[in-house]
mmCIF file with all atom_site columns, C-alpha atoms in Angstrom:
data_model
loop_
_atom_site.group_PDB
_atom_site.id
_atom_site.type_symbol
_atom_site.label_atom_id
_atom_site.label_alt_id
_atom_site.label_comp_id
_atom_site.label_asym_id
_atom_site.label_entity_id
_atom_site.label_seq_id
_atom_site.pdbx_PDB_ins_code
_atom_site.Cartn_x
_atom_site.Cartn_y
_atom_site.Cartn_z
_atom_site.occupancy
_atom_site.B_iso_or_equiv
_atom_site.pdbx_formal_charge
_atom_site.auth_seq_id
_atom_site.auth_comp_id
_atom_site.auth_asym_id
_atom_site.auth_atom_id
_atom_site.pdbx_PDB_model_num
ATOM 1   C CA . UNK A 1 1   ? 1.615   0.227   -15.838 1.00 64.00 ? 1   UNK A CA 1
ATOM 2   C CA . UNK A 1 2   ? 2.297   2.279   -12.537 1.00 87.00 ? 2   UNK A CA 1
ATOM 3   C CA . UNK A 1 3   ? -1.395  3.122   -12.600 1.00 88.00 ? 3   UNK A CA 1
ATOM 4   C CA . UNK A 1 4   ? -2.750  -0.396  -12.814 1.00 86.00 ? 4   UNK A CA 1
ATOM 5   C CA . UNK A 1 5   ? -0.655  -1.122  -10.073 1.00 89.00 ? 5   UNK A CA 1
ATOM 6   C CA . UNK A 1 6   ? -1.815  1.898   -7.782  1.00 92.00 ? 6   UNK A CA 1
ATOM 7   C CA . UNK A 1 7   ? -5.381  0.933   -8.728  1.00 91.00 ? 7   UNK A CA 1
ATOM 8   C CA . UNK A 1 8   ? -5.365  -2.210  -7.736  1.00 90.00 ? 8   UNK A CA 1
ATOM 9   C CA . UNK A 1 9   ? -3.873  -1.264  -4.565  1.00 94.00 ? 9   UNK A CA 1
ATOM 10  C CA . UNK A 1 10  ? -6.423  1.312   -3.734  1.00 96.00 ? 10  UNK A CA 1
ATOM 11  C CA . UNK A 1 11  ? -8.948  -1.121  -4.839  1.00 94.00 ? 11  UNK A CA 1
ATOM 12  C CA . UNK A 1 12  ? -7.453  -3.592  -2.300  1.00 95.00 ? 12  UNK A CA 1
ATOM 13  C CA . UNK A 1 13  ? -7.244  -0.910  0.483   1.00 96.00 ? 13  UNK A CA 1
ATOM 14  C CA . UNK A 1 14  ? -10.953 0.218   -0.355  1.00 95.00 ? 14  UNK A CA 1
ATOM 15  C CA . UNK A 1 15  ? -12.239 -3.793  0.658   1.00 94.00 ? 15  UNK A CA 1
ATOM 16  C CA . UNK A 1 16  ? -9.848  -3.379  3.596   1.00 92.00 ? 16  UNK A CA 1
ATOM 17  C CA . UNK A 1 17  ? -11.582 -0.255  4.814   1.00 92.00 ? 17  UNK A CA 1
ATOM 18  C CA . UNK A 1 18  ? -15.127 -1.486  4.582   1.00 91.00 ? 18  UNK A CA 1
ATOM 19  C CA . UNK A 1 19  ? -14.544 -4.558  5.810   1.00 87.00 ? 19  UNK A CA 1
ATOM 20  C CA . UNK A 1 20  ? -13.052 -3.533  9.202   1.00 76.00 ? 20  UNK A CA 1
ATOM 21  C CA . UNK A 1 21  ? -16.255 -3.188  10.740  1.00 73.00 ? 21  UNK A CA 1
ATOM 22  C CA . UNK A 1 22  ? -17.573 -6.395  9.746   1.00 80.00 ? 22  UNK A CA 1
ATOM 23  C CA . UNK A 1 23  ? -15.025 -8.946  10.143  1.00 71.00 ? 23  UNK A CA 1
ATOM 24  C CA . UNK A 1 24  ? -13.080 -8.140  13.239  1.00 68.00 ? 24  UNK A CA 1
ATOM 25  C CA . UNK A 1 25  ? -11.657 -9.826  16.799  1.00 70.00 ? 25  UNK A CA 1
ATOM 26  C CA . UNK A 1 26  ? -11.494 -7.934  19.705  1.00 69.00 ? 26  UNK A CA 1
ATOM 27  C CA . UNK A 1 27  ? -8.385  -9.077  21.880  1.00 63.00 ? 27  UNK A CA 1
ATOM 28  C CA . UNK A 1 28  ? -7.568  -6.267  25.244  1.00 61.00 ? 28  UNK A CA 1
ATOM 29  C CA . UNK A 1 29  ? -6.487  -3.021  23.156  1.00 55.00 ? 29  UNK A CA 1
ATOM 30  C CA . UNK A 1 30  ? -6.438  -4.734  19.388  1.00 58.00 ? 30  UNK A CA 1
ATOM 31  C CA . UNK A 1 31  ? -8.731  -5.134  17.472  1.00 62.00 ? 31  UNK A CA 1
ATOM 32  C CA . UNK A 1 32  ? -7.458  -8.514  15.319  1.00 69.00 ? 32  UNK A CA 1
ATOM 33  C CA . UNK A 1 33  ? -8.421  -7.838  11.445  1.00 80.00 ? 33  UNK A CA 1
ATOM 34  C CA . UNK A 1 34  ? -8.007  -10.903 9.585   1.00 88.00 ? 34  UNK A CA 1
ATOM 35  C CA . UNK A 1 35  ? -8.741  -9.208  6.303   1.00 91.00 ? 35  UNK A CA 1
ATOM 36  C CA . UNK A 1 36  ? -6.039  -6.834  6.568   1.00 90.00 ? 36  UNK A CA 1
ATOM 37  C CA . UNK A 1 37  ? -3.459  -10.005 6.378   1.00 93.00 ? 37  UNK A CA 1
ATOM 38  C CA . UNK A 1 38  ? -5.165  -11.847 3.448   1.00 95.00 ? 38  UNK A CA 1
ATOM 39  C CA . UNK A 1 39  ? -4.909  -8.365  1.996   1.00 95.00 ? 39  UNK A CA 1
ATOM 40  C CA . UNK A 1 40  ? -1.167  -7.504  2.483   1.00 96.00 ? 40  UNK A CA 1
ATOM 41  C CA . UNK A 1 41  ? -0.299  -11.652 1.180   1.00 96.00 ? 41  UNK A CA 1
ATOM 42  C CA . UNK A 1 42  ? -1.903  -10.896 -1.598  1.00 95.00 ? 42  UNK A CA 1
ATOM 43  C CA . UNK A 1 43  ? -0.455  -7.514  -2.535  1.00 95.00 ? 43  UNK A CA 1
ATOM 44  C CA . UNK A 1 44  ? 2.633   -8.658  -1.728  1.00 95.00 ? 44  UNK A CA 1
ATOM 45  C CA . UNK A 1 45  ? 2.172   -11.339 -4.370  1.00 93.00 ? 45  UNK A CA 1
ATOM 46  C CA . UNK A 1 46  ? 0.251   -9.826  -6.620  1.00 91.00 ? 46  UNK A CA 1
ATOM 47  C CA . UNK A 1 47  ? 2.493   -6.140  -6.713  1.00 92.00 ? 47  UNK A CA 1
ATOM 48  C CA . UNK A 1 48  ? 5.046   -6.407  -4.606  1.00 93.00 ? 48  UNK A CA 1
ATOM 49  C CA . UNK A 1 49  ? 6.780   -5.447  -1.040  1.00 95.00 ? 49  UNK A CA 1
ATOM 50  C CA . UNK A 1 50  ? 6.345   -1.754  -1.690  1.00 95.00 ? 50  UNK A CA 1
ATOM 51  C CA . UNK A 1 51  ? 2.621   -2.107  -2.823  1.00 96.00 ? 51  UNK A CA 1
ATOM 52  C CA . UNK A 1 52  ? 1.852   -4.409  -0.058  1.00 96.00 ? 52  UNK A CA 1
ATOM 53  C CA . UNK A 1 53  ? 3.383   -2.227  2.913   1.00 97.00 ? 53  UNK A CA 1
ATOM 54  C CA . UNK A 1 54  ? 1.623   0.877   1.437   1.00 96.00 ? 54  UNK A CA 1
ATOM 55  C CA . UNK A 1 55  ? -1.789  -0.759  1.764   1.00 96.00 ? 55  UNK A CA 1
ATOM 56  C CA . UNK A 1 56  ? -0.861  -1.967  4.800   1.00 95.00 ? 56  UNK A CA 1
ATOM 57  C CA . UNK A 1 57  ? -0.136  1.583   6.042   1.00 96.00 ? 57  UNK A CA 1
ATOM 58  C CA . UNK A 1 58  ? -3.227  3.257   4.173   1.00 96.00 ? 58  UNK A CA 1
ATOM 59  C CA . UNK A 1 59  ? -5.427  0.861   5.722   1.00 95.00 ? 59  UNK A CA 1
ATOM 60  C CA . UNK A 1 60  ? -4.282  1.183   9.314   1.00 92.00 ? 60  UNK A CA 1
ATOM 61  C CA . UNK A 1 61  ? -4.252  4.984   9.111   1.00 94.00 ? 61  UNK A CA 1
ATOM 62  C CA . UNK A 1 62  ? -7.901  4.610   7.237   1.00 94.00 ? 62  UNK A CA 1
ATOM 63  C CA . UNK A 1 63  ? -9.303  2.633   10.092  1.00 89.00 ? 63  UNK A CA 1
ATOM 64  C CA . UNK A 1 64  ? -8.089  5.033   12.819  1.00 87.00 ? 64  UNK A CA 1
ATOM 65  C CA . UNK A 1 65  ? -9.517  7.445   11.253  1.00 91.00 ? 65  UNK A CA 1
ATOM 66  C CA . UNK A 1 66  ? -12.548 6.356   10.990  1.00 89.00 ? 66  UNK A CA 1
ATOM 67  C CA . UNK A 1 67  ? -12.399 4.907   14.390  1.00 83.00 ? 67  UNK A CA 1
ATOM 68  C CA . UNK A 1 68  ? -12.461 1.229   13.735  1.00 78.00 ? 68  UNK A CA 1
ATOM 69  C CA . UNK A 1 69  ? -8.573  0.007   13.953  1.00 75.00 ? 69  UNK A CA 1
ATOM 70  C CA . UNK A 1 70  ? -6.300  1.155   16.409  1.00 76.00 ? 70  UNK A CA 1
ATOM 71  C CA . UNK A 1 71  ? -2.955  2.366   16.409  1.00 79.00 ? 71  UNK A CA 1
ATOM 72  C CA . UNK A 1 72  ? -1.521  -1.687  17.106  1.00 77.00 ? 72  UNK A CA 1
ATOM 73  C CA . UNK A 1 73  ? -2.684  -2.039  13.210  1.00 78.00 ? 73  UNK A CA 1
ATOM 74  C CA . UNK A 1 74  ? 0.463   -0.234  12.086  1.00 86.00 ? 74  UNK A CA 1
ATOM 75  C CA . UNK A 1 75  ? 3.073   -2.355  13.676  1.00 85.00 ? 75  UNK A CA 1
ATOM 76  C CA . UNK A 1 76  ? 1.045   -5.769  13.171  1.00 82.00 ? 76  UNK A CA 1
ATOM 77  C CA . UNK A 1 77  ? 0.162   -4.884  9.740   1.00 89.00 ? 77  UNK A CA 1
ATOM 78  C CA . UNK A 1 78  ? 3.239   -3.282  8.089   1.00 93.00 ? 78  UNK A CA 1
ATOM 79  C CA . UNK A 1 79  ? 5.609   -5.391  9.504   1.00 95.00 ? 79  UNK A CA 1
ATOM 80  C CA . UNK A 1 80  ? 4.191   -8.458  8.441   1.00 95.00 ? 80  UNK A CA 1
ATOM 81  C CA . UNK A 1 81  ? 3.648   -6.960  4.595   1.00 96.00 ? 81  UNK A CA 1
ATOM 82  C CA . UNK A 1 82  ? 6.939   -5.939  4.650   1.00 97.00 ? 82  UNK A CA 1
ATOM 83  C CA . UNK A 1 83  ? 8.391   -9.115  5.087   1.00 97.00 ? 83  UNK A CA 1
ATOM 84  C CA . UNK A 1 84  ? 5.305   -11.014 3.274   1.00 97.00 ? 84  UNK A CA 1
ATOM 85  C CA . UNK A 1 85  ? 6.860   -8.954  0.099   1.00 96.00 ? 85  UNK A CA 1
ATOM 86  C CA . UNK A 1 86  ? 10.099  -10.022 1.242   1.00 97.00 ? 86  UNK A CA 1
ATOM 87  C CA . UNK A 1 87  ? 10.154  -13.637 1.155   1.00 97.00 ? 87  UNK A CA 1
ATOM 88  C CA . UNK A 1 88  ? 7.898   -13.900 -1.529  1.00 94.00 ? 88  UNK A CA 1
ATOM 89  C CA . UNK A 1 89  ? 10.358  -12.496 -3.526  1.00 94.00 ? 89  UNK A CA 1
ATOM 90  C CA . UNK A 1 90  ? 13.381  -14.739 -2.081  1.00 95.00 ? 90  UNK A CA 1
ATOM 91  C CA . UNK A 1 91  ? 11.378  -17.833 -2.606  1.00 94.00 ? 91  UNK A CA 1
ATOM 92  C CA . UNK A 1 92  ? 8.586   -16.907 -5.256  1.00 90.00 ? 92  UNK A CA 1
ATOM 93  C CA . UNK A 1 93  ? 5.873   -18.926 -3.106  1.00 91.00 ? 93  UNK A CA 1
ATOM 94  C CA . UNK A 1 94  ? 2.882   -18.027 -1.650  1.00 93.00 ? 94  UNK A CA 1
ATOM 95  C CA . UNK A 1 95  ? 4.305   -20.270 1.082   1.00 96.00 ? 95  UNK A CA 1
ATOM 96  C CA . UNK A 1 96  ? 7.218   -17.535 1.384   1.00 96.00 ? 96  UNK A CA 1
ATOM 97  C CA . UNK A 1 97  ? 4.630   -14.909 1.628   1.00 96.00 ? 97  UNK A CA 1
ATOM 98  C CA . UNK A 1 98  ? 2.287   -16.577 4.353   1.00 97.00 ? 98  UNK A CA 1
ATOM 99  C CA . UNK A 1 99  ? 5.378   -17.569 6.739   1.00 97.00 ? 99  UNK A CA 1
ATOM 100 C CA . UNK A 1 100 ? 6.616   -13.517 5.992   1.00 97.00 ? 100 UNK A CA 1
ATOM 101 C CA . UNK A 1 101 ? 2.995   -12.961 7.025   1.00 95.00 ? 101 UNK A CA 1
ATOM 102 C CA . UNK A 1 102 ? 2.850   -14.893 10.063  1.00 95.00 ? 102 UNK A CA 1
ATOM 103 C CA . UNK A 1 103 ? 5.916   -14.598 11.642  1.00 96.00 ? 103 UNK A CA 1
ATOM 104 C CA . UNK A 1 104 ? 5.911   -10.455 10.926  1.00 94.00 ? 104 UNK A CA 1
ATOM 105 C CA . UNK A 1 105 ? 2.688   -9.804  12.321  1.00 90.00 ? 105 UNK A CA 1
ATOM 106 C CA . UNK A 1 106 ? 1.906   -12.971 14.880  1.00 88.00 ? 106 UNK A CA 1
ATOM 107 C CA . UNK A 1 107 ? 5.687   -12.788 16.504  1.00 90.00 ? 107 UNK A CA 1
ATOM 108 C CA . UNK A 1 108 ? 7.462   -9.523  15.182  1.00 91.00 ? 108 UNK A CA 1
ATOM 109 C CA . UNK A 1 109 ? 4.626   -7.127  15.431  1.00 87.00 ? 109 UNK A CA 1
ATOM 110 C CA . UNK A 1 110 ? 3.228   -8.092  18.591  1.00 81.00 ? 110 UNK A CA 1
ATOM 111 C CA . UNK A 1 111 ? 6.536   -7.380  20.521  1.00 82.00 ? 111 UNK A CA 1
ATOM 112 C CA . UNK A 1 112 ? 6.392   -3.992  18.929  1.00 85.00 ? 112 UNK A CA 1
ATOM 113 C CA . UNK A 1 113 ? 3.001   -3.653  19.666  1.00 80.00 ? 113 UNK A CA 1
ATOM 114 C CA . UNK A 1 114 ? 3.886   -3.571  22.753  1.00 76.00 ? 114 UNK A CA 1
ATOM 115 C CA . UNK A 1 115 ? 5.738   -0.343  23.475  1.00 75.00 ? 115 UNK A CA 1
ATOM 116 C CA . UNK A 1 116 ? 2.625   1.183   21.289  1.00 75.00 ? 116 UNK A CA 1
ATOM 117 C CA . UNK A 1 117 ? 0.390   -0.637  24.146  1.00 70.00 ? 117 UNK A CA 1
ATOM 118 C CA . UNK A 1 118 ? 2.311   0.931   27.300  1.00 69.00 ? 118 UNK A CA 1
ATOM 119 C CA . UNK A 1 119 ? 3.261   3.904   26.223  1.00 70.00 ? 119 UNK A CA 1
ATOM 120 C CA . UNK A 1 120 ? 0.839   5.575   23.713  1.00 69.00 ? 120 UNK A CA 1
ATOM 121 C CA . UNK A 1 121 ? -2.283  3.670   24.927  1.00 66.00 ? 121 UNK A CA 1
ATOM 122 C CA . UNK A 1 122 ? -1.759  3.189   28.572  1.00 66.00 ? 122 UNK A CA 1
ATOM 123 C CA . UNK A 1 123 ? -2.024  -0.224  28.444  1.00 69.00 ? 123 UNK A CA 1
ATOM 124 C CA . UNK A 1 124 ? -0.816  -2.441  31.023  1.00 65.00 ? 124 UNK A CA 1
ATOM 125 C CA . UNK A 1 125 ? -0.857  -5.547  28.853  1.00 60.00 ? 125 UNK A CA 1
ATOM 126 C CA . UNK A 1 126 ? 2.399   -7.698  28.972  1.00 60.00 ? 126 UNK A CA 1
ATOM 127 C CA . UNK A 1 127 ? 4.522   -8.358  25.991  1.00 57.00 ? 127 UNK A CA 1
ATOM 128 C CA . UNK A 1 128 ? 3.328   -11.874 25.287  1.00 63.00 ? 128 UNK A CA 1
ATOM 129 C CA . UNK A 1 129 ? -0.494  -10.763 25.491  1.00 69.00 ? 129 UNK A CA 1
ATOM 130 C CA . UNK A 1 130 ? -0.426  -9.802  22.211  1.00 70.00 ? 130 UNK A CA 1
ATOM 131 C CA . UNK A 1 131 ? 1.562   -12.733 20.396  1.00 77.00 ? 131 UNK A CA 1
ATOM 132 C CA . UNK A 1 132 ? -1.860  -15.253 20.350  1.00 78.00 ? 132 UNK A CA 1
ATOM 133 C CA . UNK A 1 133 ? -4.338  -13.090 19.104  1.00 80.00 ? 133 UNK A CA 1
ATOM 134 C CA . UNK A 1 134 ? -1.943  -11.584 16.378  1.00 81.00 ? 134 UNK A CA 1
ATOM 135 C CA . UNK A 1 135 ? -1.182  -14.812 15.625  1.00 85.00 ? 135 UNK A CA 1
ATOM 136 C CA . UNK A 1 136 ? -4.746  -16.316 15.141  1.00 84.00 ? 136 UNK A CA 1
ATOM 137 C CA . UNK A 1 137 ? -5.685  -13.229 13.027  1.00 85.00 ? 137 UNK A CA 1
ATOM 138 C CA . UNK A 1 138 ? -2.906  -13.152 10.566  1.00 89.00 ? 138 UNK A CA 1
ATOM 139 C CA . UNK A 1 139 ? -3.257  -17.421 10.380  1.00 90.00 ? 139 UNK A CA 1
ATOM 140 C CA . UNK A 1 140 ? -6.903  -16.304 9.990   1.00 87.00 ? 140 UNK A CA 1
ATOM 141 C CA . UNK A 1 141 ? -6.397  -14.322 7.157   1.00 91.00 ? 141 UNK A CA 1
ATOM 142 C CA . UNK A 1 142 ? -3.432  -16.192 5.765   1.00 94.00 ? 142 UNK A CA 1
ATOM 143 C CA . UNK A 1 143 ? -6.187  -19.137 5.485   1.00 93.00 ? 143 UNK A CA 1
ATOM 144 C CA . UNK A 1 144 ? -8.377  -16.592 3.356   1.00 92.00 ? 144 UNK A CA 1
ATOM 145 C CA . UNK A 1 145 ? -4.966  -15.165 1.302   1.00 94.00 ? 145 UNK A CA 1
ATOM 146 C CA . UNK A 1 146 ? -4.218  -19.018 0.345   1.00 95.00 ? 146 UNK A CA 1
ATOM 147 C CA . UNK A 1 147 ? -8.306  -19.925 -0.539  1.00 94.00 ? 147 UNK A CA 1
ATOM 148 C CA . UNK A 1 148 ? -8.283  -16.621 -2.638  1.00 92.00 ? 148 UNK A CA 1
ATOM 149 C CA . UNK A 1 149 ? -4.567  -17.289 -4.149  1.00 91.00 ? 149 UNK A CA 1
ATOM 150 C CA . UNK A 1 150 ? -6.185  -20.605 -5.459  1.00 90.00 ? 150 UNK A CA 1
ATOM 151 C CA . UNK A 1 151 ? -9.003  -19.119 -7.584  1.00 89.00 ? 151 UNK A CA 1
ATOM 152 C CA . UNK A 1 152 ? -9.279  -17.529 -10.745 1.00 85.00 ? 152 UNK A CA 1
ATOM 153 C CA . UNK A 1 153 ? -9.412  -14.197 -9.006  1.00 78.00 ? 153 UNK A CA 1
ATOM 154 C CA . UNK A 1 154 ? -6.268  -14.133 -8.914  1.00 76.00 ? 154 UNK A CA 1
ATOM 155 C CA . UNK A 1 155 ? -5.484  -14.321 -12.669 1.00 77.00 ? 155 UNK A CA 1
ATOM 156 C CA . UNK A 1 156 ? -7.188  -11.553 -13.187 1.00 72.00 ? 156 UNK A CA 1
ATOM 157 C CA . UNK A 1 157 ? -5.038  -9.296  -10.964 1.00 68.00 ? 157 UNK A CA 1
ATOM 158 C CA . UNK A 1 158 ? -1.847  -11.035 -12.356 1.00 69.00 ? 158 UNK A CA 1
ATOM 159 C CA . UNK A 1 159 ? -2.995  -10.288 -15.862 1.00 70.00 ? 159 UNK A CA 1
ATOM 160 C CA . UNK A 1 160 ? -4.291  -6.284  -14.815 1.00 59.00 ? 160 UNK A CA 1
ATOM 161 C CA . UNK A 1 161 ? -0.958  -5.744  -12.569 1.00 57.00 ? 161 UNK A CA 1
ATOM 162 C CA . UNK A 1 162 ? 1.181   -7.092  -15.351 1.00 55.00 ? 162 UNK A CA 1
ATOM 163 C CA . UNK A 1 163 ? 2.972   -9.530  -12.877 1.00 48.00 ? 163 UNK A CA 1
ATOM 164 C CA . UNK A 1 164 ? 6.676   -9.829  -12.633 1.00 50.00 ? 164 UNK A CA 1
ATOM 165 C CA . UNK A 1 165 ? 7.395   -13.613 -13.412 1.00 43.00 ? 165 UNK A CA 1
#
């Protein structure tokens, strides 16, 4: 079973890879990825906080890489999966998992961005710069999460990743 899982995963952090270049805002130093929050709702759902944080992380150290992320995806990203994960599985909604979602990467994140910003990146950009376009990415992508939550997509996963109902 640990294998489906994992698969899954690194079939969700493969579309979060080779998307980045395609689907992406560019805010001052970020570089707003709405995929990568559709993508950590739904592992977070699908697998779990632990499955969800680890794409998170792959993806964001995937992207830099390959030089299209930056290092304000690992905050943004792995906060908000972490808690996605968390309140899903305090409430067992998808609405758990999109306010986890939002309020991890669009309020949580971007204050830790921050430091990232200043110190790392020599950016001069205020605390509160990054708050609005985290936020419109991960409501971005919580959209997409909820549209793909809806379909029979997601049965599919549920019935490969042997869900824990």
């Amino acid at each position: 079973m640990q294998l489906k899982k994992l698969t899954i995963t690194a079939l969700f952090i493969t579309i979060g890879v080779l998307s980045a270049h395609l689907v992406y805002i560019p805010v001052v130093v970020a570089k707003c990825f709405p995929m990568q929050h559709a993508i950590n709702i739904l592992l977070a759902v699908l697998l779990g906080t632990r499955y969800s944080v680890s794409g998170a992380f792959s993806i964001s150290l995937l992207r830099n890489l390959l030089g299209t992320g930056s290092l304000l995806a690992f905050p943004g990203s792995m906060i908000g999966a972490a808690l996605s994960g968390y309140l899903y599985k305090k409430t067992g909604s998808i609405y758990g998992a999109i306010l986890g979602e939002v309020f991890g990467t669009g309020i949580l994140g971007a204050f830790v961005a921050y430091p990232v910003a200043k110190y790392i990146l020599a950016s001069d950009a205020g605390a509160f710069v990054f708050v609005v376009p985290f936020l419109i990415s991960t409501l971005g992508g919580s959209i997409i999460a909820f549209a793909i939550y809806q379909t029979p997509i997601r049965n599919l996963f549920v019935k490969y990743a042997n869900h824990r109902r």
